[in-house]
Coordinates of C-alpha atoms in Angstrom, one line a residue:
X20 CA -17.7 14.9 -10.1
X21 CA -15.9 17.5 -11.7
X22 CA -14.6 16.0 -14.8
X23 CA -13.6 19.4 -16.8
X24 CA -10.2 19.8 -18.5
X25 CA -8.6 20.0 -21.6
X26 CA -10.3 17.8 -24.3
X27 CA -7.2 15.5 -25.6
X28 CA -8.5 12.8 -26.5
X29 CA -5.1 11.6 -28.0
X30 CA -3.5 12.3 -24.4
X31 CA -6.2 10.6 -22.5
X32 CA -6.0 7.5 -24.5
X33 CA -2.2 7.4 -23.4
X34 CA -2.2 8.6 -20.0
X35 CA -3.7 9.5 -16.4
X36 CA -6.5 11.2 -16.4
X37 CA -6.8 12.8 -12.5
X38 CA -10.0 14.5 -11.6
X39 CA -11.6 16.8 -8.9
X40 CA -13.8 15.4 -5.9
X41 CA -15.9 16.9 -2.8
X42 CA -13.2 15.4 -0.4
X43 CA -15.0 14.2 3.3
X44 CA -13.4 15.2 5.8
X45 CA -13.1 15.3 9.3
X46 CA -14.9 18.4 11.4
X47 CA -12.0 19.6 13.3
X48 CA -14.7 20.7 16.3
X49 CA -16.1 17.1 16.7
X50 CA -13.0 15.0 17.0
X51 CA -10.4 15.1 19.7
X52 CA -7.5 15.8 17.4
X53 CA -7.2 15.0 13.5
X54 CA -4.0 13.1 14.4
X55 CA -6.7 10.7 16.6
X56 CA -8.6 10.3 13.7
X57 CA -6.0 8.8 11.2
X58 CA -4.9 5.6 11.3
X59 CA -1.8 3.7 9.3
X60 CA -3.5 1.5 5.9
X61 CA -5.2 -1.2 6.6
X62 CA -3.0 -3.9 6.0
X63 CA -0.3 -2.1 8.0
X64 CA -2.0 -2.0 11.3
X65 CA -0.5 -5.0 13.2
X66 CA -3.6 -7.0 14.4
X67 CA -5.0 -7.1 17.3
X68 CA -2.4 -4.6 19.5
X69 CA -2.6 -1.8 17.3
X70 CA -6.2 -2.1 16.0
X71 CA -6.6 -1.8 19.2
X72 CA -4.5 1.3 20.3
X73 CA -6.5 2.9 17.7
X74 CA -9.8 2.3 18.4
X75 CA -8.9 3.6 22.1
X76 CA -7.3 6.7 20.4
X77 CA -10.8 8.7 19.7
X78 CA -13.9 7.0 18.9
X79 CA -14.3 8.2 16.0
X80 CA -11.1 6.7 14.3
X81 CA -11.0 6.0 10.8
X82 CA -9.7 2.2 11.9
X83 CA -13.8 2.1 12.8
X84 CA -14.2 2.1 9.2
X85 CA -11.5 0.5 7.4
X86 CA -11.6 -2.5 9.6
X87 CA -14.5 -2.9 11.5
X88 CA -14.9 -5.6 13.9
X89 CA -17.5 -8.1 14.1
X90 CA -18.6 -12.0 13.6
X91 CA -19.0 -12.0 10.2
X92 CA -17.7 -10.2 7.5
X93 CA -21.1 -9.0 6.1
X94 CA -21.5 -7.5 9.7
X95 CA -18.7 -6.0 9.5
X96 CA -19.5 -4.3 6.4
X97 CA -22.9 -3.1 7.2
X98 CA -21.3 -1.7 10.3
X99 CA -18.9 0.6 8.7
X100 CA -21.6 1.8 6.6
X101 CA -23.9 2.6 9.1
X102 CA -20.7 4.3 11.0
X103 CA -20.1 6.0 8.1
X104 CA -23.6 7.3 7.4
X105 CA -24.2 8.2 11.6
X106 CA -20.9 10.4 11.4
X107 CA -22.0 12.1 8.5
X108 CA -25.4 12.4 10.0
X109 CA -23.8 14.1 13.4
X110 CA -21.4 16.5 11.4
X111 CA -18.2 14.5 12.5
X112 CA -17.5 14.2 8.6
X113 CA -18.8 16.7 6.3
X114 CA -17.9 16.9 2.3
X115 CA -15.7 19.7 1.3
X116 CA -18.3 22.7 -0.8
X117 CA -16.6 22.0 -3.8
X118 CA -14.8 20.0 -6.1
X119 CA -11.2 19.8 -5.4
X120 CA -7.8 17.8 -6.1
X121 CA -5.7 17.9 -2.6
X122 CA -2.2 18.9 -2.2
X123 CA -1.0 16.5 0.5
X124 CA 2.5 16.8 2.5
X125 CA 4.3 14.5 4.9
X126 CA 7.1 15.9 6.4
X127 CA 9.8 14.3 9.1
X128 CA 13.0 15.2 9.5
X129 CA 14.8 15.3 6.6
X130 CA 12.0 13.6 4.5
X131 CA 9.5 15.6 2.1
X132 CA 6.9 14.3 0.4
X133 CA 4.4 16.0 -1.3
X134 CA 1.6 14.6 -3.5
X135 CA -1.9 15.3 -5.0
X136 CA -4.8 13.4 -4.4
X137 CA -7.7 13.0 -6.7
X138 CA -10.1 10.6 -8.2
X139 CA -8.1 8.6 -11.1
X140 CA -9.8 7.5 -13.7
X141 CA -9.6 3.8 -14.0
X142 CA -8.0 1.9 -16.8
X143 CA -7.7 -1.7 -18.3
X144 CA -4.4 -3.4 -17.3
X145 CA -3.6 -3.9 -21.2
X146 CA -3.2 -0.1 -21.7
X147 CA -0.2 0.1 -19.3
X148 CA -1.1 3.7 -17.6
X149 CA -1.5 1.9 -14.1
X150 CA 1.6 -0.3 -13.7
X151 CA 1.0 -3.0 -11.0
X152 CA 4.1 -5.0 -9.7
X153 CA 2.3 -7.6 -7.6
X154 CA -0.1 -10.1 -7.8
X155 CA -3.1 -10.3 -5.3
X156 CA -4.7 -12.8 -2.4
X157 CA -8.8 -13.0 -4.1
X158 CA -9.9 -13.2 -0.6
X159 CA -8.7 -9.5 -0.1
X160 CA -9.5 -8.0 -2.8
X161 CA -13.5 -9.4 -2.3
X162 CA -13.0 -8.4 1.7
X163 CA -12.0 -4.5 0.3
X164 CA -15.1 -4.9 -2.5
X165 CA -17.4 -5.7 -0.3
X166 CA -16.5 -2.9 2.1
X167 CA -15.9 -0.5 -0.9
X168 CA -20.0 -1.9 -2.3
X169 CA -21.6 -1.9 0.7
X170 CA -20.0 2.1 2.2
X171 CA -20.2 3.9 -1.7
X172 CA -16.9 4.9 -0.1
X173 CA -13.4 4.8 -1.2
X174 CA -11.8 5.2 2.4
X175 CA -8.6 5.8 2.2
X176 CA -6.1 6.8 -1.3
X177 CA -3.5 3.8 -3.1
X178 CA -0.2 5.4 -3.5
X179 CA 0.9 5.8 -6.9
X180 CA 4.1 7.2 -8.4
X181 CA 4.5 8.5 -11.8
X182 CA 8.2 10.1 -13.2
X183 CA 7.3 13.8 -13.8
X184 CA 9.4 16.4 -15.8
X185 CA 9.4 19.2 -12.9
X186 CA 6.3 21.4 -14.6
X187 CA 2.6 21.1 -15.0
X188 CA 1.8 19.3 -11.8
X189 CA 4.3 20.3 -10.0
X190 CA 4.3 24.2 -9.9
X191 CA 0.8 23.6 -8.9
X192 CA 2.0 21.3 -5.7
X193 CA 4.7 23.8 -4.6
X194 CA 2.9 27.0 -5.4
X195 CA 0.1 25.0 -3.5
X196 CA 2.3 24.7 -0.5
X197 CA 2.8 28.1 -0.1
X198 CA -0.9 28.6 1.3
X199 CA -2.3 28.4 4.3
X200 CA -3.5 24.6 4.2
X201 CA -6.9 23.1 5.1
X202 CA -5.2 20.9 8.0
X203 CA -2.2 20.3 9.8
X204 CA -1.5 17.7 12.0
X205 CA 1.4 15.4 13.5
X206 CA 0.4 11.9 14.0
X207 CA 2.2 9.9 16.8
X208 CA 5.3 8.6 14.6
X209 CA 6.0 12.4 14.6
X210 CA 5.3 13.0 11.0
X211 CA 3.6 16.3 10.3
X212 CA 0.9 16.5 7.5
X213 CA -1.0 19.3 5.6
X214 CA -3.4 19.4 2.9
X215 CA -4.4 21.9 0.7
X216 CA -7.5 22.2 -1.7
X217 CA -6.7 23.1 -5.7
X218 CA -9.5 24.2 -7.0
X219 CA -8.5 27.0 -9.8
X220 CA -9.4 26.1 -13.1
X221 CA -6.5 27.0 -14.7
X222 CA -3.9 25.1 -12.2
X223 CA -6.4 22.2 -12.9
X224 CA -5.8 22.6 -16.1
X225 CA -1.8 22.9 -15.7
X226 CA -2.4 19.5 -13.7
X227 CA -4.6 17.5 -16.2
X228 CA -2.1 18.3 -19.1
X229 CA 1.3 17.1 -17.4
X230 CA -0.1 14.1 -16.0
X231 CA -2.1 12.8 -19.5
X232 CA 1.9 12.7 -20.7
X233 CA 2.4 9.6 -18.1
X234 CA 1.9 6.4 -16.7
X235 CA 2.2 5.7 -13.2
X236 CA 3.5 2.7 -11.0
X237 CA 1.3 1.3 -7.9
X238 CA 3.6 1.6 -4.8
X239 CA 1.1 0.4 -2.7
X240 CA -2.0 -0.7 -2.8
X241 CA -2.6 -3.5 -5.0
X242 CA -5.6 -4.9 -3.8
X243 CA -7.7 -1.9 -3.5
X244 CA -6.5 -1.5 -7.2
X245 CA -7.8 -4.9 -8.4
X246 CA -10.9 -4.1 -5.8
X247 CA -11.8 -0.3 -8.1
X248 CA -11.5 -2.7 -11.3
X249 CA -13.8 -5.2 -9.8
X250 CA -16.2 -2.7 -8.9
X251 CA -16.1 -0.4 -12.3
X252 CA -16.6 -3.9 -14.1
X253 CA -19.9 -4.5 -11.5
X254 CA -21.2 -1.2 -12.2
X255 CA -20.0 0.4 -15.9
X256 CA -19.1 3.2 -16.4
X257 CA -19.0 5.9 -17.4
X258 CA -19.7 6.9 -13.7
X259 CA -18.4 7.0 -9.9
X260 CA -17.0 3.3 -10.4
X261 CA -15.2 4.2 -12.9
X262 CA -12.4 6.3 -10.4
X263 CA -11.0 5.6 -7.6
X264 CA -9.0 7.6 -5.0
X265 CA -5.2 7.8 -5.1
X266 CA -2.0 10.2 -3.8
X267 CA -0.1 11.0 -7.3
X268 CA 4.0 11.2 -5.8
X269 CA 6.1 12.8 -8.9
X270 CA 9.2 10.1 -7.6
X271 CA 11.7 12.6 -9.5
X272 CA 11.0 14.7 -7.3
X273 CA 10.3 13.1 -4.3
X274 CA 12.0 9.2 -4.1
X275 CA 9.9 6.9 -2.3
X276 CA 11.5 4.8 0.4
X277 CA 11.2 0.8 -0.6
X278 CA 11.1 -1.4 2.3
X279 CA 10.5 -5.4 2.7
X280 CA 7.2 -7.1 3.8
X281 CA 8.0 -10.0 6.4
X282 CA 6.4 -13.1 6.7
X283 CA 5.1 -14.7 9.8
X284 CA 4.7 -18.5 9.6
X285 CA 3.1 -19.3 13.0
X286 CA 2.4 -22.9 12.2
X287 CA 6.1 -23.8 11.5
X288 CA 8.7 -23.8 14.4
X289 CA 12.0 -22.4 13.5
X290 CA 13.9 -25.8 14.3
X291 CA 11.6 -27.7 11.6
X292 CA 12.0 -24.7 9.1
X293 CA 15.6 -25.1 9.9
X294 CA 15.5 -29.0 9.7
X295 CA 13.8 -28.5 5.8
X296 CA 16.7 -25.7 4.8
X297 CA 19.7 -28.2 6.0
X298 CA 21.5 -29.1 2.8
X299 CA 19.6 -26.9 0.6
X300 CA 21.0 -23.7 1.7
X301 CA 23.9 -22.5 3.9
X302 CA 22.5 -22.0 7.3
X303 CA 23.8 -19.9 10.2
X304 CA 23.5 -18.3 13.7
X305 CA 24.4 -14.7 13.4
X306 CA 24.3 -12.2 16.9
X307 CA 21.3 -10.0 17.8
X308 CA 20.0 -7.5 18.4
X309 CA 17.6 -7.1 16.0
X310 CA 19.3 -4.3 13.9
X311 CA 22.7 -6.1 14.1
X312 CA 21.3 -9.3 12.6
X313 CA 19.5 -7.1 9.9
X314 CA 22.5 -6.2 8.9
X315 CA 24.2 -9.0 8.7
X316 CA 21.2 -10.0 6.4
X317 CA 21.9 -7.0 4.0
X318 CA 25.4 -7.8 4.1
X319 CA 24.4 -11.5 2.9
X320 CA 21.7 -10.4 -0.1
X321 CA 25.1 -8.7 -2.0
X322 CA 26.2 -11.9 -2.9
X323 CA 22.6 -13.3 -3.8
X324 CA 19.2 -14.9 -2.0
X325 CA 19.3 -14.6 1.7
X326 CA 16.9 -14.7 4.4
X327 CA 16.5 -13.8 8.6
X328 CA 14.8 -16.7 9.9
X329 CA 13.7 -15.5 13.7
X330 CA 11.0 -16.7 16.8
X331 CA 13.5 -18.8 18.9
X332 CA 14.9 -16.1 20.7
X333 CA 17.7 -16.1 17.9
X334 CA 18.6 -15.2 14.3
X335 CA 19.5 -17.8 11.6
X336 CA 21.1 -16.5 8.4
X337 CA 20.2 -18.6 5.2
X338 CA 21.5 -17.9 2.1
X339 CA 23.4 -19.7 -0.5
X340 CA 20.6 -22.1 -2.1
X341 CA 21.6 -24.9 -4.3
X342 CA 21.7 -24.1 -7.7
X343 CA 20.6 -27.2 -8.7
X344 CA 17.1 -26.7 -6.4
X345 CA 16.4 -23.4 -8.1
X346 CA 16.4 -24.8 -11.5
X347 CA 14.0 -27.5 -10.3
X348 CA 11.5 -25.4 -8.5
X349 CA 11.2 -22.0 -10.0
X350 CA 9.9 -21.4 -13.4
X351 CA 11.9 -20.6 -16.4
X352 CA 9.0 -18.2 -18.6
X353 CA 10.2 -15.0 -16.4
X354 CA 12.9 -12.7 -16.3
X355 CA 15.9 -13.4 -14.6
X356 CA 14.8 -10.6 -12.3
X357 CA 12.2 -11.9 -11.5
X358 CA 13.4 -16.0 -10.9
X359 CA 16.1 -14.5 -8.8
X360 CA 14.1 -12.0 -6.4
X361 CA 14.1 -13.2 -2.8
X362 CA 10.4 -13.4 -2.6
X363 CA 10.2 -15.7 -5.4
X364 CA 12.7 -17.6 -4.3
X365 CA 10.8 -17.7 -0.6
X366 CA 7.3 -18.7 -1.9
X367 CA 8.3 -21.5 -4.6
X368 CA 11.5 -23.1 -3.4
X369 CA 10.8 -22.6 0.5
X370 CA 6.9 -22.3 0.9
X371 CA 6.1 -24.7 -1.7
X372 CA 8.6 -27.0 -2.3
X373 CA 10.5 -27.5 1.2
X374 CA 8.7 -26.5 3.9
X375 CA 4.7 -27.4 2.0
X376 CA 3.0 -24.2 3.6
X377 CA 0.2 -22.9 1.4
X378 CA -0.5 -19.2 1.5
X379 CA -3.6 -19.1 2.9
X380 CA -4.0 -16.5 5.9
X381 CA -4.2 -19.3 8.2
X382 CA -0.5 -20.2 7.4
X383 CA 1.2 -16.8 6.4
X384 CA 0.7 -13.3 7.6
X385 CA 2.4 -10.8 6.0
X386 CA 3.9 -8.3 8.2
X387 CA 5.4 -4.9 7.6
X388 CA 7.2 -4.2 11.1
X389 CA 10.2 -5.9 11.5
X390 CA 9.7 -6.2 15.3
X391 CA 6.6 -6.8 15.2
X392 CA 7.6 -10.5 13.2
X393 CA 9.8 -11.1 15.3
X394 CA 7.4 -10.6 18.6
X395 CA 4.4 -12.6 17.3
X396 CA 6.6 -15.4 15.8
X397 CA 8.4 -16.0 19.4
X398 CA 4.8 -15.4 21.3
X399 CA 2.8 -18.3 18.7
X400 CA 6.2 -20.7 18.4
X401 CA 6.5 -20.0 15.2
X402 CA 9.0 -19.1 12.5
X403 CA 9.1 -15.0 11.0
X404 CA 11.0 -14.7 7.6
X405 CA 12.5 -11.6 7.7
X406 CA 13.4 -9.9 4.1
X407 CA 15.8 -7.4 2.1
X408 CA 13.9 -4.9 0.4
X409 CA 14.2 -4.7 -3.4
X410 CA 15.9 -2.0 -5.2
X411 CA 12.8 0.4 -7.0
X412 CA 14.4 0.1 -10.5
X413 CA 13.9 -3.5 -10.4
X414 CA 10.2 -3.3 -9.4
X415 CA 9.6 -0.3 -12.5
X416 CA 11.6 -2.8 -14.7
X417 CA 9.0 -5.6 -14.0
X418 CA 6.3 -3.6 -14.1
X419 CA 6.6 -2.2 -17.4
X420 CA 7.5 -5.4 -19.1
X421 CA 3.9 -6.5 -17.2
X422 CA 5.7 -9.3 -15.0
X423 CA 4.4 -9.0 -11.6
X424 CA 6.3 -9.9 -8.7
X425 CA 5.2 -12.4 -5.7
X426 CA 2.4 -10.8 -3.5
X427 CA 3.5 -8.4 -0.8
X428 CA 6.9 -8.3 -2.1
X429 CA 8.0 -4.5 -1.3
X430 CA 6.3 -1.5 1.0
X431 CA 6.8 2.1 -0.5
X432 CA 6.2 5.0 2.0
X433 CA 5.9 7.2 3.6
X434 CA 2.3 5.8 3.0
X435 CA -0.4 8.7 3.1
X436 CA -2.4 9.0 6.1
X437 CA -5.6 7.4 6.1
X438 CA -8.7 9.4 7.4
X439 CA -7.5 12.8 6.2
X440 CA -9.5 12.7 3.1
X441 CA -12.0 10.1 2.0
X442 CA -14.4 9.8 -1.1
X443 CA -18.0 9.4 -1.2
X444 CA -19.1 8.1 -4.1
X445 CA -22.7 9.3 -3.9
X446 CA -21.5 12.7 -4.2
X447 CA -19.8 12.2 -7.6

C-alpha cells in the first residue's frame, strides 16, 4: 500500500487519513457485462428473490462473494474464499498495476453523485474522525469478520460523508471526471456509473491535505465499520488491518438522500400488534395504495411519532402515543432527539414493552424496500412496520455528541455499487 503524502502529523492526529490501493477489478472480457457483476450491499439484497435474481444474472456475480450460500456459515466463508482465489486464478478479477484512489460517479436523472474511494485509515471511536450514528446486531458484525478474515478481502466500500470546503479533494474529483474513465456501466435500476483511477502524486497530495482538515460521518455501513475495528484490533497494526475500504461523498457538494429502514415482524399478526397498540396510541385505517398510505404517514410524523403498520391487505396509521407510556419506557440519559426519534420509540415502547418481540433475526428483519415489507409481511402473516425517514441534521447532531441512534434507523444512498472495485488485502 501506497501510504505517501504530506507528513502532518498535527493533521493526521485530527483527521482522515485516505490512502492509495491496487483496486481488483473485474476483466471486462471474462464477464457478461460489469452491470451483471454488481450487486446492491449486502444487507440490501431482499432475501431469497433477489439473491436469487442475482446469482442468475452472470455467474460470476459479486452476490457469490458477499453472500455465499451454504449449510453453515464457516462453509460459506471458505466458499467465497475459494471463489475469490479461482476468479483471480482464471483472470475474471485482476488487481489494477498500480496504486490508486478511485473517482467513482453515480448518475440518474437529475441525481449526481460523485465520490473517491480509498483505503481509510482506521481510527479509535474516542477520536471522533469516524462518526457512527447506530449501534450494531454482534451477530453481524462477527458474520462480516469472519468473511472479511477468512477472504483477506474487503469486498465491497462503507459510504462515508465528510463536509468539504469545495477545494483539495474536490478539484481532483471533477478534474477527474473530465477523463476518459476506467469503466462505465448502467446497472438495471438505470443508474449509470464510472470510475476513474487518481494516481498523480501531486493530486494525491491535493487529496490527502483537504481531507486531514475533517471528520466524516458513516452513512451506511455500520457493521462493516465495527467489523475493520474488530479485525485491526485481531491483527495490529501498523499494517493492512489497519484500513479499510470506503466511497468519501463531500455532502456539500453532493447531499445524500436519507431514507427509512422498515421492519418485518413475521411472528406477530397485524390484529394482535393492533390489539397491544389499543389505548396506547391512536390507531387508524387510512386508504392504499401503497404510496397514498405513505403519505398519509409523512403527513402524521409532522405532529410527532407515527408509524404504517401493514400485511393484512390494509394500512393502519398509529401515532399519538401516550405521554405517560413514553416517560415509563424510554430512557431519560439521552437527548431529546434521540428519546423522541421514531425508531426509539418503535424498539423500547413497542418491541419491548407492548408487543415483547426481542430483536433477534428470528423475530425482526430489517428491510429497506418499502414493498418489499409489505409483500413478505402479507405472504408470512405477519405484521411490517413501515417508517419516516429522519431528517440528516438530526443524525450529524447525534453523532457528534457520540449518541448513537437505534440499529438500522436511516439508509443514505445512492449506495455505491458493489463489485466495481474491491480490496485485497494481500496486496497491501
Amino acid at each position: 500500500m501506497n501510504t505517501t503524502g504530506p507528513a502532518a502529523d498535527d493533521v493526521r492526529a485530527r483527521g482522515l487519513r485516505l490512502v492509495p490501493f491496487r483496486g481488483l477489478r473485474y476483466v471486462p472480457e471474462r464477464v457478461g457485462s460489469l452491470a451483471a457483476v454488481t450487486s446492491p450491499p449486502y444487507d440490501v439484497v431482499v432475501r431469497p428473490d433477489g439473491l436469487l435474481h442475482l446469482e442468475s444474472a452472470d455467474p460470476h456475480n459479486i452476490v457469490r462473494l458477499i453472500l455465499p450460500q451454504a449449510i453453515t456459515a464457516g462453509t460459506r466463508h471458505r466458499k467465497a474464499a475459494v471463489t475469490l482465489d479461482r476468479w483471480l486464478a482464471d483472470g475474471v478479477l485482476a488487481p489494477d498495476p498500480e496504486p490508486a484512489l478511485y473517482v467513482y460517479e453515480q448518475r440518474s436523472g437529475d441525481l449526481l453523485q460523485r465520490g473517491i474511494i480509498g483505503a481509510l485509515e482506521l481510527s479509535a471511536p474516542d477520536r471522533g474522525i469516524v462518526l457512527p450514528h447506530e449501534d450494531v446486531m454482534p451477530h453481524v458484525v462477527e458474520d462480516r469478520a469472519a468473511l472479511m478474515r477468512t477472504t483477506a478481502a474487503n469486498l465491497e466500500p462503507l459510504l462515508l460523508t465528510y463536509v468539504g470546503e469545495g477545494d483539495g479533494a474536490t478539484r481532483v474529483i471533477e478534474q477527474a471526471a473530465l477523463r476518459e474513465p476506467l469503466l462505465a456501466t448502467t446497472t438495471e435500476d438505470g443508474v449509470h456509473h464510472r470510475l476513474w483511477a487518481v494516481t498523480d502524486p501531486a493530486e494525491l497530495a491535493s487529496v490527502d491535505a483537504e481531507l486531514g482538515r475533517h471528520q466524516a460521518l458513516i452513512a451506511d455501513g455500520h457493521h462493516r465499520w465495527a467489523t475493520y475495528l474488530r479485525l485491526q484490533e485481531e491483527h495490529g497494526s501498523p499494517g493492512p488491518w489497519n484500513y479499510g475500504l470506503v466511497l468519501l461523498v463531500d455532502t456539500a457538494r453532493h447531499p445524500l438522500r436519507v431514507r427509512a429502514i422498515h421492519r418485518l415482524l413475521s411472528r406477530l399478526p397485524v390484529t394482535e400488534a393492533l390489539a397491544a397498540l389499543e389505548g396506547r396510541f391512536r390507531v387508524r385505517r387510512v386508504d392504499g395504495p401503497l404510496p397514498a398510505a405513505m403519505e398519509a404517514l409523512a403527513g402524521a410524523v409532522a405532529d410527532g411519532n407515527a408509524f404504517l403498520l401493514a400485511g393484512d391487505g390494509g394500512f393502519h396509521l398509529v401515532d399519538r402515543p401516550d405521554p405517560e407510556l413514553l416517560a415509563a419506557t424510554i430512557r431519560t440519559d439521552r437527548p431529546e432527539a434521540w428519546r423522541t426519534l421514531d425508531a426509539t420509540v418503535l424498539h423500547a415502547t413497542m418491541l419491548d414493552h407492548l408487543w415483547h418481540i426481542p430483536d433477534a433475526p428470528e423475530h425482526i428483519a430489517y428491510i429497506h424496500d418499502t414493498e418489499a415489507a409489505v409483500e413478505q409481511a402479507e405472504r408470512r402473516g405477519g405484521t411490517a412496520v413501515l417508517m419516516h425517514p429522519v431528517r440528516e441534521e438530526v443524525v450529524r447532531d447525534l453523532a457528534r455528541q457520540g449518541v448513537t441512534m437505534p440499529r438500522k434507523s436511516t439508509s443514505f444512498g445512492p449506495k455505491p455499487a458493489t463489485g466495481l472495485v474491491l480490496r485485497s488485502l494481500a496486496l497491501d
